[in-house]
Every structure is written in C-alpha cells, then in structure tokens.
Short mmCIF file of C-alpha atoms and ligand atoms in Angstrom, two decimals:
data_model
loop_
_atom_site.label_atom_id
_atom_site.label_comp_id
_atom_site.label_asym_id
_atom_site.label_seq_id
_atom_site.Cartn_x
_atom_site.Cartn_y
_atom_site.Cartn_z
CA UNK A 742 55.07 -118.95 -9.06
CA UNK A 743 55.53 -120.12 -6.04
CA UNK A 744 52.75 -120.36 -3.12
CA UNK A 745 53.73 -119.28 0.12
CA UNK A 746 50.68 -119.80 1.83
CA UNK A 747 51.27 -118.17 5.29
CA UNK A 748 52.17 -115.05 3.66
CA UNK A 749 49.10 -115.12 0.86
CA UNK A 750 47.20 -115.61 3.82
CA UNK A 751 48.27 -112.09 5.38
CA UNK A 752 48.06 -110.46 1.51
CA UNK A 753 44.93 -112.02 1.93
CA UNK A 754 43.25 -110.68 5.95
CA UNK A 755 44.63 -107.12 4.16
CA UNK A 756 42.96 -107.37 0.62
CA UNK A 757 39.43 -108.74 1.93
CA UNK A 758 39.43 -104.98 3.68
CA UNK A 759 38.85 -103.02 0.94
CA UNK A 760 35.45 -104.96 0.10
CA UNK A 761 34.83 -105.94 3.24
CA UNK A 762 33.94 -102.16 4.65
CA UNK A 763 33.17 -100.15 1.34
CA UNK A 764 30.11 -102.81 0.71
CA UNK A 765 30.04 -105.34 3.56
CA UNK A 766 26.08 -107.18 2.70
CA UNK A 767 27.11 -107.31 -0.23
CA UNK A 768 30.35 -109.52 -0.62
CA UNK A 769 29.22 -111.46 3.17
CA UNK A 770 26.35 -112.37 0.20
CA UNK A 771 28.42 -113.10 -2.88
CA UNK A 772 30.63 -114.96 -0.04
CA UNK A 773 27.41 -117.26 1.18
CA UNK A 774 25.99 -118.29 -2.39
CA UNK A 775 29.56 -118.67 -4.64
CA UNK A 776 28.93 -122.51 -4.18
CA UNK A 777 26.59 -122.34 -6.64
CA UNK A 778 27.67 -121.82 -10.26
CA UNK A 779 24.10 -119.73 -10.29
CA UNK A 780 21.69 -119.04 -7.57
CA UNK A 781 18.69 -116.02 -8.74
CA UNK A 782 16.85 -114.31 -6.05
CA UNK A 783 14.25 -112.82 -7.22
CA UNK A 784 14.60 -111.38 -10.95
CA UNK A 785 18.04 -111.33 -9.92
CA UNK A 786 20.76 -113.35 -11.31
CA UNK A 787 24.40 -114.04 -9.62
CA UNK A 788 26.54 -115.79 -11.06
CA UNK A 789 29.86 -117.30 -9.50
CA UNK A 790 30.91 -120.08 -11.65
CA UNK A 791 34.15 -119.91 -14.17
CA UNK A 792 31.94 -121.85 -16.95
CA UNK A 793 28.92 -119.83 -16.20
CA UNK A 794 31.04 -116.24 -16.01
CA UNK A 795 32.83 -116.89 -19.35
CA UNK A 796 29.14 -118.23 -20.94
CA UNK A 797 26.83 -115.22 -19.64
CA UNK A 798 29.38 -113.24 -21.85
CA UNK A 799 30.00 -114.45 -24.78
CA UNK A 800 26.22 -116.83 -25.56
CA UNK A 801 24.05 -114.82 -23.47
CA UNK A 802 22.50 -111.59 -25.80
CA UNK A 803 23.27 -108.81 -23.38
CA UNK A 804 21.42 -105.43 -23.37
CA UNK A 805 24.57 -103.61 -23.69
CA UNK A 806 22.76 -100.69 -22.24
CA UNK A 807 20.42 -101.14 -19.51
CA UNK A 808 20.05 -99.17 -17.07
CA UNK A 809 22.71 -100.31 -13.70
CA UNK A 810 24.42 -102.10 -16.00
CA UNK A 811 28.15 -100.85 -17.28
CA UNK A 812 27.30 -100.18 -20.86
CA UNK A 813 24.34 -98.09 -18.83
CA UNK A 814 26.45 -95.73 -17.68
CA UNK A 815 28.93 -95.41 -20.67
CA UNK A 816 25.63 -94.74 -22.48
CA UNK A 817 25.33 -91.85 -20.37
CA UNK A 818 28.80 -91.00 -18.85
CA UNK A 819 29.29 -90.50 -23.30
CA UNK A 820 26.11 -89.16 -24.13
CA UNK A 821 25.81 -92.57 -25.82
CA UNK A 822 29.86 -91.94 -28.59
CA UNK A 823 30.68 -95.25 -26.04
CA UNK A 824 32.71 -97.35 -26.55
CA UNK A 825 31.57 -99.80 -23.37
CA UNK A 826 29.99 -102.74 -23.94
CA UNK A 827 28.60 -101.69 -27.76
CA UNK A 828 26.59 -103.24 -29.86
CA UNK A 829 26.82 -103.83 -34.06
CA UNK A 830 29.08 -102.91 -36.63
CA UNK A 831 30.10 -99.13 -35.42
CA UNK A 832 31.55 -101.54 -32.00
CA UNK A 833 33.55 -103.60 -33.66
CA UNK A 834 35.07 -100.75 -36.05
CA UNK A 835 35.80 -97.95 -32.89
CA UNK A 836 36.99 -101.41 -31.65
CA UNK A 837 39.58 -102.73 -33.82
CA UNK A 838 40.70 -99.15 -33.56
CA UNK A 839 40.99 -98.65 -30.14
CA UNK A 840 42.28 -102.53 -29.82
CA UNK A 841 45.23 -101.47 -32.01
CA UNK A 842 45.61 -98.66 -30.04
CA UNK A 843 45.83 -100.82 -27.19
CA UNK A 844 47.58 -103.99 -28.38
CA UNK A 845 51.60 -104.40 -28.10
CA UNK A 846 53.22 -101.64 -30.11
CA UNK A 847 50.59 -99.52 -27.65
CA UNK A 848 52.59 -101.04 -24.93
CA UNK A 849 55.84 -99.78 -26.44
CA UNK A 850 54.12 -96.11 -27.79
CA UNK A 851 52.55 -95.41 -23.69
CA UNK A 852 55.69 -97.82 -21.43
CA UNK A 853 58.20 -94.22 -21.59
CA UNK A 854 55.63 -91.93 -20.20
CA UNK A 855 54.75 -94.03 -16.70
CA UNK A 856 58.61 -94.27 -16.77
CA UNK A 857 59.20 -91.36 -17.00
CA UNK A 858 56.90 -91.14 -13.60
CA UNK A 859 58.13 -94.69 -12.05
CA UNK A 860 62.17 -92.49 -12.87
CA UNK A 861 60.98 -89.02 -10.38
CA UNK A 862 58.41 -90.72 -8.01
CA UNK A 863 60.04 -94.24 -6.86
CA UNK A 864 63.65 -92.54 -5.52
CA UNK A 865 61.68 -90.81 -2.88
CA UNK A 866 61.02 -94.45 -0.73
CA UNK A 867 65.31 -94.00 -0.45
CA UNK A 868 64.74 -90.91 2.09
CA UNK A 869 61.28 -91.92 3.80
CA UNK A 870 57.98 -93.45 2.72
CA UNK A 871 55.26 -93.51 -1.05
CA UNK A 872 51.62 -93.30 -0.79
CA UNK A 873 50.87 -96.39 -3.72
CA UNK A 874 47.41 -94.32 -4.39
CA UNK A 875 48.49 -90.57 -5.84
CA UNK A 876 51.15 -92.52 -7.60
CA UNK A 877 48.95 -95.04 -9.39
CA UNK A 878 46.21 -91.72 -10.41
CA UNK A 879 49.12 -89.97 -11.61
CA UNK A 880 50.37 -93.77 -13.77
CA UNK A 881 46.58 -93.86 -14.81
CA UNK A 882 46.48 -90.27 -15.17
CA UNK A 883 49.97 -90.18 -17.69
CA UNK A 884 48.88 -93.12 -19.54
CA UNK A 885 45.33 -91.81 -20.19
CA UNK A 886 46.44 -88.84 -21.14
CA UNK A 887 49.18 -89.68 -23.40
CA UNK A 888 46.88 -92.64 -25.07
CA UNK A 889 44.42 -89.90 -26.00
CA UNK A 890 45.95 -86.83 -26.27
CA UNK A 891 44.65 -85.14 -23.76
CA UNK A 892 47.02 -81.59 -22.98
CA UNK A 893 45.45 -81.88 -19.25
CA UNK A 894 47.97 -82.94 -16.44
CA UNK A 895 47.80 -85.96 -15.72
CA UNK A 896 47.04 -85.46 -11.56
CA UNK A 897 43.66 -83.46 -13.50
CA UNK A 898 42.76 -85.84 -15.80
CA UNK A 899 42.84 -89.40 -13.03
CA UNK A 900 40.88 -86.68 -11.13
CA UNK A 901 38.25 -86.76 -13.30
CA UNK A 902 38.12 -89.78 -13.95
CA UNK A 903 37.13 -91.01 -10.88
CA UNK A 904 35.56 -88.05 -9.61
CA UNK A 905 32.72 -89.66 -13.30
CA UNK A 906 32.96 -93.29 -12.24
CA UNK A 907 32.34 -92.87 -9.01
CA UNK A 908 28.93 -90.58 -9.31
CA UNK A 909 27.95 -92.96 -12.36
CA UNK A 910 28.22 -95.32 -9.42
CA UNK A 911 26.58 -93.72 -6.61
CA UNK A 912 23.83 -93.35 -9.91
CA UNK A 913 22.93 -96.32 -9.92
CA UNK A 914 23.59 -97.80 -6.74
CA UNK A 915 20.23 -99.95 -5.94
CA UNK A 916 18.53 -98.76 -2.53
CA UNK A 917 17.83 -94.98 -2.45
CA UNK A 918 20.03 -92.62 -4.47
CA UNK A 919 21.08 -89.32 -3.56
CA UNK A 920 18.81 -86.55 -4.58
CA UNK A 921 20.37 -84.75 -7.84
CA UNK A 922 22.66 -88.01 -8.28
CA UNK A 923 21.80 -87.63 -12.11
CA UNK A 924 22.60 -84.26 -12.02
CA UNK A 925 25.47 -84.38 -10.77
CA UNK A 926 27.06 -87.64 -12.32
CA UNK A 927 26.07 -85.53 -16.12
CA UNK A 928 27.73 -82.79 -14.39
CA UNK A 929 31.45 -84.80 -14.01
CA UNK A 930 31.39 -86.31 -17.28
CA UNK A 931 31.15 -83.44 -19.39
CA UNK A 932 33.77 -82.53 -16.85
CA UNK A 933 36.10 -85.13 -18.31
CA UNK A 934 34.88 -85.06 -21.49
CA UNK A 935 36.14 -80.97 -21.66
CA UNK A 936 39.93 -82.32 -21.23
CA UNK A 937 39.95 -84.56 -24.20
CA UNK A 938 40.65 -83.93 -28.40
CA UNK A 939 37.73 -85.91 -28.60
CA UNK A 940 34.71 -86.89 -25.78
CA UNK A 941 33.94 -90.11 -27.06
CA UNK A 942 37.11 -91.14 -25.54
CA UNK A 943 36.42 -90.46 -21.97
CA UNK A 944 34.85 -93.99 -21.77
CA UNK A 945 38.39 -95.72 -22.30
CA UNK A 946 39.78 -93.06 -20.33
CA UNK A 947 37.18 -93.84 -16.83
CA UNK A 948 37.80 -98.01 -17.91
CA UNK A 949 41.81 -97.67 -17.27
CA UNK A 950 42.27 -95.17 -14.51
CA UNK A 951 39.43 -96.63 -12.78
CA UNK A 952 40.74 -99.74 -13.35
CA UNK A 953 44.93 -98.95 -12.76
CA UNK A 954 44.36 -96.74 -9.27
CA UNK A 955 41.71 -98.99 -7.37
CA UNK A 956 44.51 -103.06 -10.17
CA UNK A 957 48.05 -101.44 -8.59
CA UNK A 958 48.14 -100.51 -5.02
CA UNK A 959 46.25 -103.79 -4.64
CA UNK A 960 48.82 -105.78 -5.87
CA UNK A 961 51.90 -103.56 -4.87
CA UNK A 962 50.09 -104.26 -1.33
CA UNK A 963 49.61 -107.76 -1.81
CA UNK A 964 53.50 -108.33 -3.35
CA UNK A 965 54.46 -106.44 0.17
CA UNK A 966 52.48 -109.17 2.48
CA UNK A 967 52.99 -111.58 0.97
CA UNK A 968 56.71 -111.04 0.63
CA UNK A 969 57.21 -111.65 -3.46
CA UNK A 970 59.93 -109.08 -3.79
CA UNK A 971 63.14 -111.04 -3.68
CA UNK A 972 61.07 -113.18 -6.72
CA UNK A 973 60.82 -109.71 -8.59
CA UNK A 974 62.56 -109.90 -12.11
CA UNK A 975 62.32 -108.86 -15.88
CA UNK A 976 62.45 -112.05 -16.36
CA UNK A 977 59.18 -112.73 -13.48
CA UNK A 978 57.60 -109.64 -13.54
CA UNK A 979 55.10 -110.75 -15.98
CA UNK A 980 53.76 -113.43 -15.05
CA UNK A 981 53.74 -111.83 -11.05
CA UNK A 982 51.24 -108.37 -12.10
CA UNK A 983 49.18 -111.03 -14.09
CA UNK A 984 48.90 -113.32 -10.99
CA UNK A 985 48.03 -110.24 -8.75
CA UNK A 986 45.91 -109.41 -10.83
CA UNK A 987 43.53 -112.53 -11.29
CA UNK A 988 44.49 -112.35 -7.28
CA UNK A 989 43.14 -108.56 -5.94
CA UNK A 990 40.43 -108.69 -9.85
CA UNK A 991 40.20 -105.07 -9.19
CA UNK A 992 36.96 -105.35 -11.53
CA UNK A 993 35.03 -108.44 -9.25
CA UNK A 994 31.40 -107.61 -10.34
CA UNK A 995 30.43 -107.07 -13.89
CA UNK A 996 26.99 -106.34 -13.77
CA UNK A 997 24.74 -106.55 -17.77
CA UNK A 998 20.72 -107.49 -18.09
CA UNK A 999 19.46 -110.38 -20.40
CA UNK A 1000 18.31 -109.09 -23.93
CA UNK A 1001 16.62 -112.96 -24.12
CA UNK A 1002 16.10 -115.93 -22.74
CA UNK A 1003 18.66 -119.14 -22.06
CA UNK A 1004 19.33 -121.42 -20.22
CA UNK A 1005 22.20 -121.21 -17.91
CA UNK A 1006 24.17 -123.65 -15.74
CA UNK A 1007 21.49 -125.47 -16.18
CA UNK A 1008 19.63 -122.65 -15.01
CA UNK A 1009 16.74 -120.61 -16.65
CA UNK A 1010 17.54 -116.81 -17.26
CA UNK A 1011 14.95 -114.61 -18.46
CA UNK A 1012 14.77 -111.20 -20.88
CA UNK A 1013 15.04 -108.53 -18.71
CA UNK A 1014 17.00 -110.47 -15.59
CA UNK A 1015 19.90 -108.91 -13.75
CA UNK A 1016 22.91 -110.30 -14.08
CA UNK A 1017 25.32 -110.35 -12.02
CA UNK A 1018 28.98 -112.17 -13.22
CA UNK A 1019 31.45 -112.66 -10.40
CA UNK A 1020 35.06 -112.37 -12.12
CA UNK A 1021 36.07 -112.87 -8.25
CA UNK A 1022 34.63 -115.67 -8.21
CA UNK A 1023 35.39 -116.71 -11.19
CA UNK A 1024 38.59 -115.92 -11.34
CA UNK A 1025 39.12 -118.96 -8.98
CA UNK A 1026 40.70 -114.87 -6.94
CA UNK A 1027 38.96 -115.78 -3.66
CA UNK A 1028 40.62 -119.51 -3.20
CA UNK A 1029 44.09 -119.75 -1.30
CA UNK A 1030 44.86 -122.43 -3.69
CA UNK A 1031 47.52 -121.75 -6.49
CA UNK A 1032 46.71 -120.46 -9.60
CA UNK A 1033 44.48 -122.54 -11.77
CA UNK A 1034 45.81 -120.96 -15.60
CA UNK A 1035 45.64 -118.69 -18.15
CA UNK A 1036 41.92 -119.10 -18.68
CA UNK A 1037 41.42 -118.08 -14.74
CA UNK A 1038 43.86 -115.07 -15.45
CA UNK A 1039 42.07 -113.62 -18.33
CA UNK A 1040 38.61 -114.00 -16.57
CA UNK A 1041 39.12 -110.65 -14.61
CA UNK A 1042 39.17 -108.64 -18.24
CA UNK A 1043 35.77 -110.56 -19.03
CA UNK A 1044 35.66 -112.57 -21.98
CA UNK A 1045 35.35 -112.71 -25.35
CA UNK A 1046 33.55 -109.16 -28.41
CA UNK A 1047 33.94 -107.58 -25.30
CA UNK A 1048 36.77 -108.95 -23.80
CA UNK A 1049 39.10 -105.87 -21.88
CA UNK A 1050 41.91 -104.00 -24.99
CA UNK A 1051 43.42 -102.67 -21.85
CA UNK A 1052 44.18 -105.95 -20.57
CA UNK A 1053 47.61 -106.77 -22.66
CA UNK A 1054 48.98 -102.88 -21.21
CA UNK A 1055 47.86 -102.75 -17.46
CA UNK A 1056 49.63 -106.12 -17.00
CA UNK A 1057 52.83 -103.59 -18.47
CA UNK A 1058 52.27 -101.05 -15.80
CA UNK A 1059 51.99 -103.24 -13.42
CA UNK A 1060 54.51 -105.99 -14.09
CA UNK A 1061 57.03 -102.48 -14.43
CA UNK A 1062 55.38 -101.01 -11.18
CA UNK A 1063 56.86 -104.55 -9.79
CA UNK A 1064 60.14 -103.82 -10.71
CA UNK A 1065 60.34 -100.32 -10.17
CA UNK A 1066 59.46 -101.09 -5.89
CA UNK A 1067 61.70 -104.47 -5.46
CA UNK A 1068 65.29 -102.60 -4.91
CA UNK A 1069 63.47 -100.76 -2.27
CA UNK A 1070 61.32 -104.09 -0.30
CA UNK A 1071 58.95 -101.97 0.81
CA UNK A 1072 56.19 -102.18 3.27
CA UNK A 1073 53.05 -101.53 3.81
CA UNK A 1074 52.69 -99.16 6.78
CA UNK A 1075 49.36 -97.28 6.55
CA UNK A 1076 46.10 -98.65 4.65
CA UNK A 1077 42.58 -96.51 4.07
CA UNK A 1078 40.30 -98.08 2.06
CA UNK A 1079 38.57 -96.11 -0.27
CA UNK A 1080 34.46 -96.24 0.67
CA UNK A 1081 33.51 -93.72 -1.74
CA UNK A 1082 35.44 -95.38 -5.15
CA UNK A 1083 33.81 -97.29 -8.64
CA UNK A 1084 35.61 -100.25 -7.59
CA UNK A 1085 37.44 -101.41 -4.60
CA UNK A 1086 40.75 -99.75 -3.41
CA UNK A 1087 42.92 -98.24 -0.99
CA UNK A 1088 42.16 -94.42 -0.03
CA UNK A 1089 45.08 -93.63 0.77
CA UNK A 1090 48.60 -96.94 1.43
CA UNK A 1091 51.53 -95.73 1.96
CA UNK A 1092 54.39 -97.56 2.19
CA UNK A 1093 58.53 -97.99 3.42
CA UNK A 1094 61.29 -99.29 2.66
CA UNK A 1095 63.71 -101.83 3.97
CA UNK A 1096 66.54 -101.83 2.03
CA UNK A 1097 67.70 -99.57 -0.53
CA UNK A 1098 68.98 -100.39 -3.71
CA UNK A 1099 72.16 -101.48 -4.16
C1 HEM B 873 43.57 -103.92 -14.07
C2 HEM B 873 42.19 -103.02 -15.13
C3 HEM B 873 42.22 -104.16 -15.57
C4 HEM B 873 41.19 -104.66 -15.93
C5 HEM B 873 40.88 -105.61 -14.92
C6 HEM B 873 40.00 -104.85 -16.61
C7 HEM B 873 38.32 -104.97 -16.92
C8 HEM B 873 37.50 -105.26 -17.60
C9 HEM B 873 36.36 -106.42 -17.83
C10 HEM B 873 35.74 -106.80 -16.73
C11 HEM B 873 35.59 -105.42 -18.57
C12 HEM B 873 34.47 -106.07 -19.18
C13 HEM B 873 34.53 -107.39 -19.51
C14 HEM B 873 33.25 -107.81 -21.33
O1 HEM B 873 32.59 -107.10 -20.72
O2 HEM B 873 33.42 -108.61 -21.04
C15 HEM B 873 36.68 -103.98 -19.46
C16 HEM B 873 36.04 -103.99 -20.86
C17 HEM B 873 37.10 -103.01 -20.67
N1 HEM B 873 38.26 -102.00 -20.58
FE1 HEM B 873 39.41 -102.83 -18.94
N2 HEM B 873 40.56 -103.64 -17.33
C18 HEM B 873 41.69 -102.81 -17.35
C19 HEM B 873 42.23 -101.32 -17.24
C20 HEM B 873 41.97 -100.70 -19.24
C21 HEM B 873 42.81 -100.42 -19.13
C22 HEM B 873 44.05 -99.72 -19.09
C23 HEM B 873 42.00 -99.46 -20.33
C24 HEM B 873 42.49 -98.52 -21.47
C25 HEM B 873 43.12 -98.19 -21.96
C26 HEM B 873 40.87 -100.99 -20.56
C27 HEM B 873 39.27 -100.46 -21.29
C28 HEM B 873 38.86 -101.32 -21.27
C29 HEM B 873 37.66 -100.37 -22.72
C30 HEM B 873 37.07 -99.88 -23.19
C31 HEM B 873 36.71 -101.66 -22.35
C32 HEM B 873 35.28 -102.18 -23.28
C33 HEM B 873 35.53 -103.09 -24.18
C34 HEM B 873 34.77 -103.30 -24.89
O3 HEM B 873 33.27 -103.38 -24.32
O4 HEM B 873 34.09 -103.47 -25.94
N3 HEM B 873 40.43 -101.61 -19.24
N4 HEM B 873 38.09 -104.01 -19.07
#
C-alpha cells in the first residue's frame, strides 16, 4: 500500500476519537507508558512491545478463566460451555472444528450471505447517505446467523450479541460497577443463547459480531479520510483490508492473568498478575510509519494456540465492503462515538457518495 502521510494523519485523527471519548484516562495512561515494552503498575503489567506481547500469548501460562479476562467473561457468558481461551483437550477439539468452520471454505460458504446484504443496502448511496454501523450490524448478524445456523433475523442476533458483550464489559470494568451488573450480564447472555440452535455458540457470536461492528465502520472511515478509494480494486482490497485492521486494531487490549511466575522482556511476572496486552501497540497501529509487515498485521488477531480463528473471515468481509463502497468514493458526513460498547467504535458513521458508479 502506498503511504499517503497527510491523508493517514487525518484518518488517524478521527479514529483516535473512539478511544478518547470512551476511555480517555486509560488511553492517556497507555500512550504515556508505551515506549517501554513492559511496565508494572502494582499487580498489573502493561505489555506494549511486539515481542513481549507475542511471548505473553505463546509462552506464559495464562489463567484462562480468571475474572476480568476475556476467557472469564466467556465462561460466564456460556455457562462454562465456551470456546474462548479454553484450555486442554476439549478446547483443541472444539477449536479444530471451529477453525474448519471458519477457514477458506467457510469464507466461500458465508460470503453469499454478506454479499446479499451489500447488494441490497449499498445502492442507497446513489440517492443519498448510508449509515455504516447499522449496515455492519446487519452484515455481522447475517454472517453469524449463517455460521451458527440461527433462524433469527440478523438485526436481532447482532443486537443480542452487542448487548451481551456490553453488559459483560460493564460487569468486569475496574472500579464501581452498576448495581445488578452481574444479573444483567447473565440475562443478556441468556437472551443471546436463546436465539442460537446450540447455546454454546454464544461466545462465537459475541466474538464475531462485536469485533465486526467495531471494525468495519472504523476501517471504512479511515479509507475515506485517507483518500484511499481510488486504490481499492479486487487485487488490492485484501491487502488493504488487512492493513486497515492493523491500523485500527479493533480489539486493542487483551486482558489476561498469569497462571505461573515467568520472565517477560527481562521483567519478572508473578502468578496472579493481571496482564494488559496492548494489541494496538504490538501491531504498531499508533505509529505513522508504513506497515511493519505481516507479523504486525497478525498481532491484532492475537498469537499462538488461541489466535483468532475468524481473522480470514473478518479480512474477507472487510475487503468485500471496501469493494462495494469504492465506486461511490464515499466521505464521512456524521460520526458519533459509541461510549457504551464493549470495544471502541462508532455509534453512528454516516457516509455520502461523491460520485456514482459509471
Ligand atoms: C476484525 C475482526 C476481529 C478481530 C480484531 C478479532 C480479534 C481477536 C483476538 C485478539 C482474539 C484473542 C486471540 C488470542 O488470545 O491470542 C480473538 C479470539 C477469537 N476470535 Fe476473533 N477477532 C475478529 C473477528 C472474529 C470473527 C469474525 C470470529 C468468528 C466468526 C472470531 C472468533 C474468535 C474466537 C472463537 C476466538 C477465541 C479463540 C480461542 O480462544 O481459541 N473473531 N479474536
């Protein structure tokens, strides 16, 4: 991808708002400490460096069900029947199955479902504007429904997955939590599970929908603000999609807990320490420099035996969205940050066409 520094600066400026509006203090803390690979604050260890991040995910034994981690939230969300950060033989079997379901053949099987949504919704741009968060919910919901065999309407499924994740995040955030947070989180999880033929798929639905709904509008806004539409064609869209996912790092922090004493970037880590793995920094997403390569692009999807099995699917869906939008060269006319969502993102991102496909 050609670097276009001034365009990327504008894109980055807008994109930073999703962090600054939703978690200003956390964002400031992470920005202030990011020059060090590993930073300890009491029993919390911030991991910024690319190598330390990879090591933490591949070499340090992690407590996969500790409260406040993604795995812990998943265990509650699925009543123990999770597939997220699960350990042992059961994880390996479920994971093998899911990786098969989400591999290249799965992309071919699922693509018609999201293409149908694009074919219905994108032409609205010819007559005016298009709201990309709503569109992303429908794309994510239709894809998750096809993946899990759910008969639910895409909006209902996406809405239930978003609510379940937001309630779980509120229940797990440090500091005072709303009264009844745990009960609300359990109720939202049950509502989602009720929409699925196999309730154990709740975690997959949450992982797929929330990342997609956060990622697609941010990536499309970046593409608009950086003036990248003319470079979007079938050959280049896949690489651009991967690069935009690196630059936006939709899942910017991975909360984990060390299960044993270890050494990370020369620093001791003790069993029970809380690790905040900063995917955004490990991927170099905060730096204006051109893409540091495929390892950085992979970092936003984690590393090792638990790395995201949906990465190929997410890249393919984004590439298809970019290809569908590109002929209209859309520009952002309205953007509002979502301060409630589990992941940083837009509550509304409206674009307007600047030309019609010829
Ligand atoms: C832009 C979109 C996405 C991003 C940024 C993303 C990111 C991630 C990350 C960072 C992890 C943790 C990896 C680790 O601990 O090493 C993860 C795990 C996971 N993701 Fe994704 N993901 C995305 C889309 C998807 C999609 C579309 C699906 C399903 C269709 C999915 C399913 C999963 C599952 C099941 C896991 C748990 C894997 C395990 O613990 O073995 N993700 N994802």
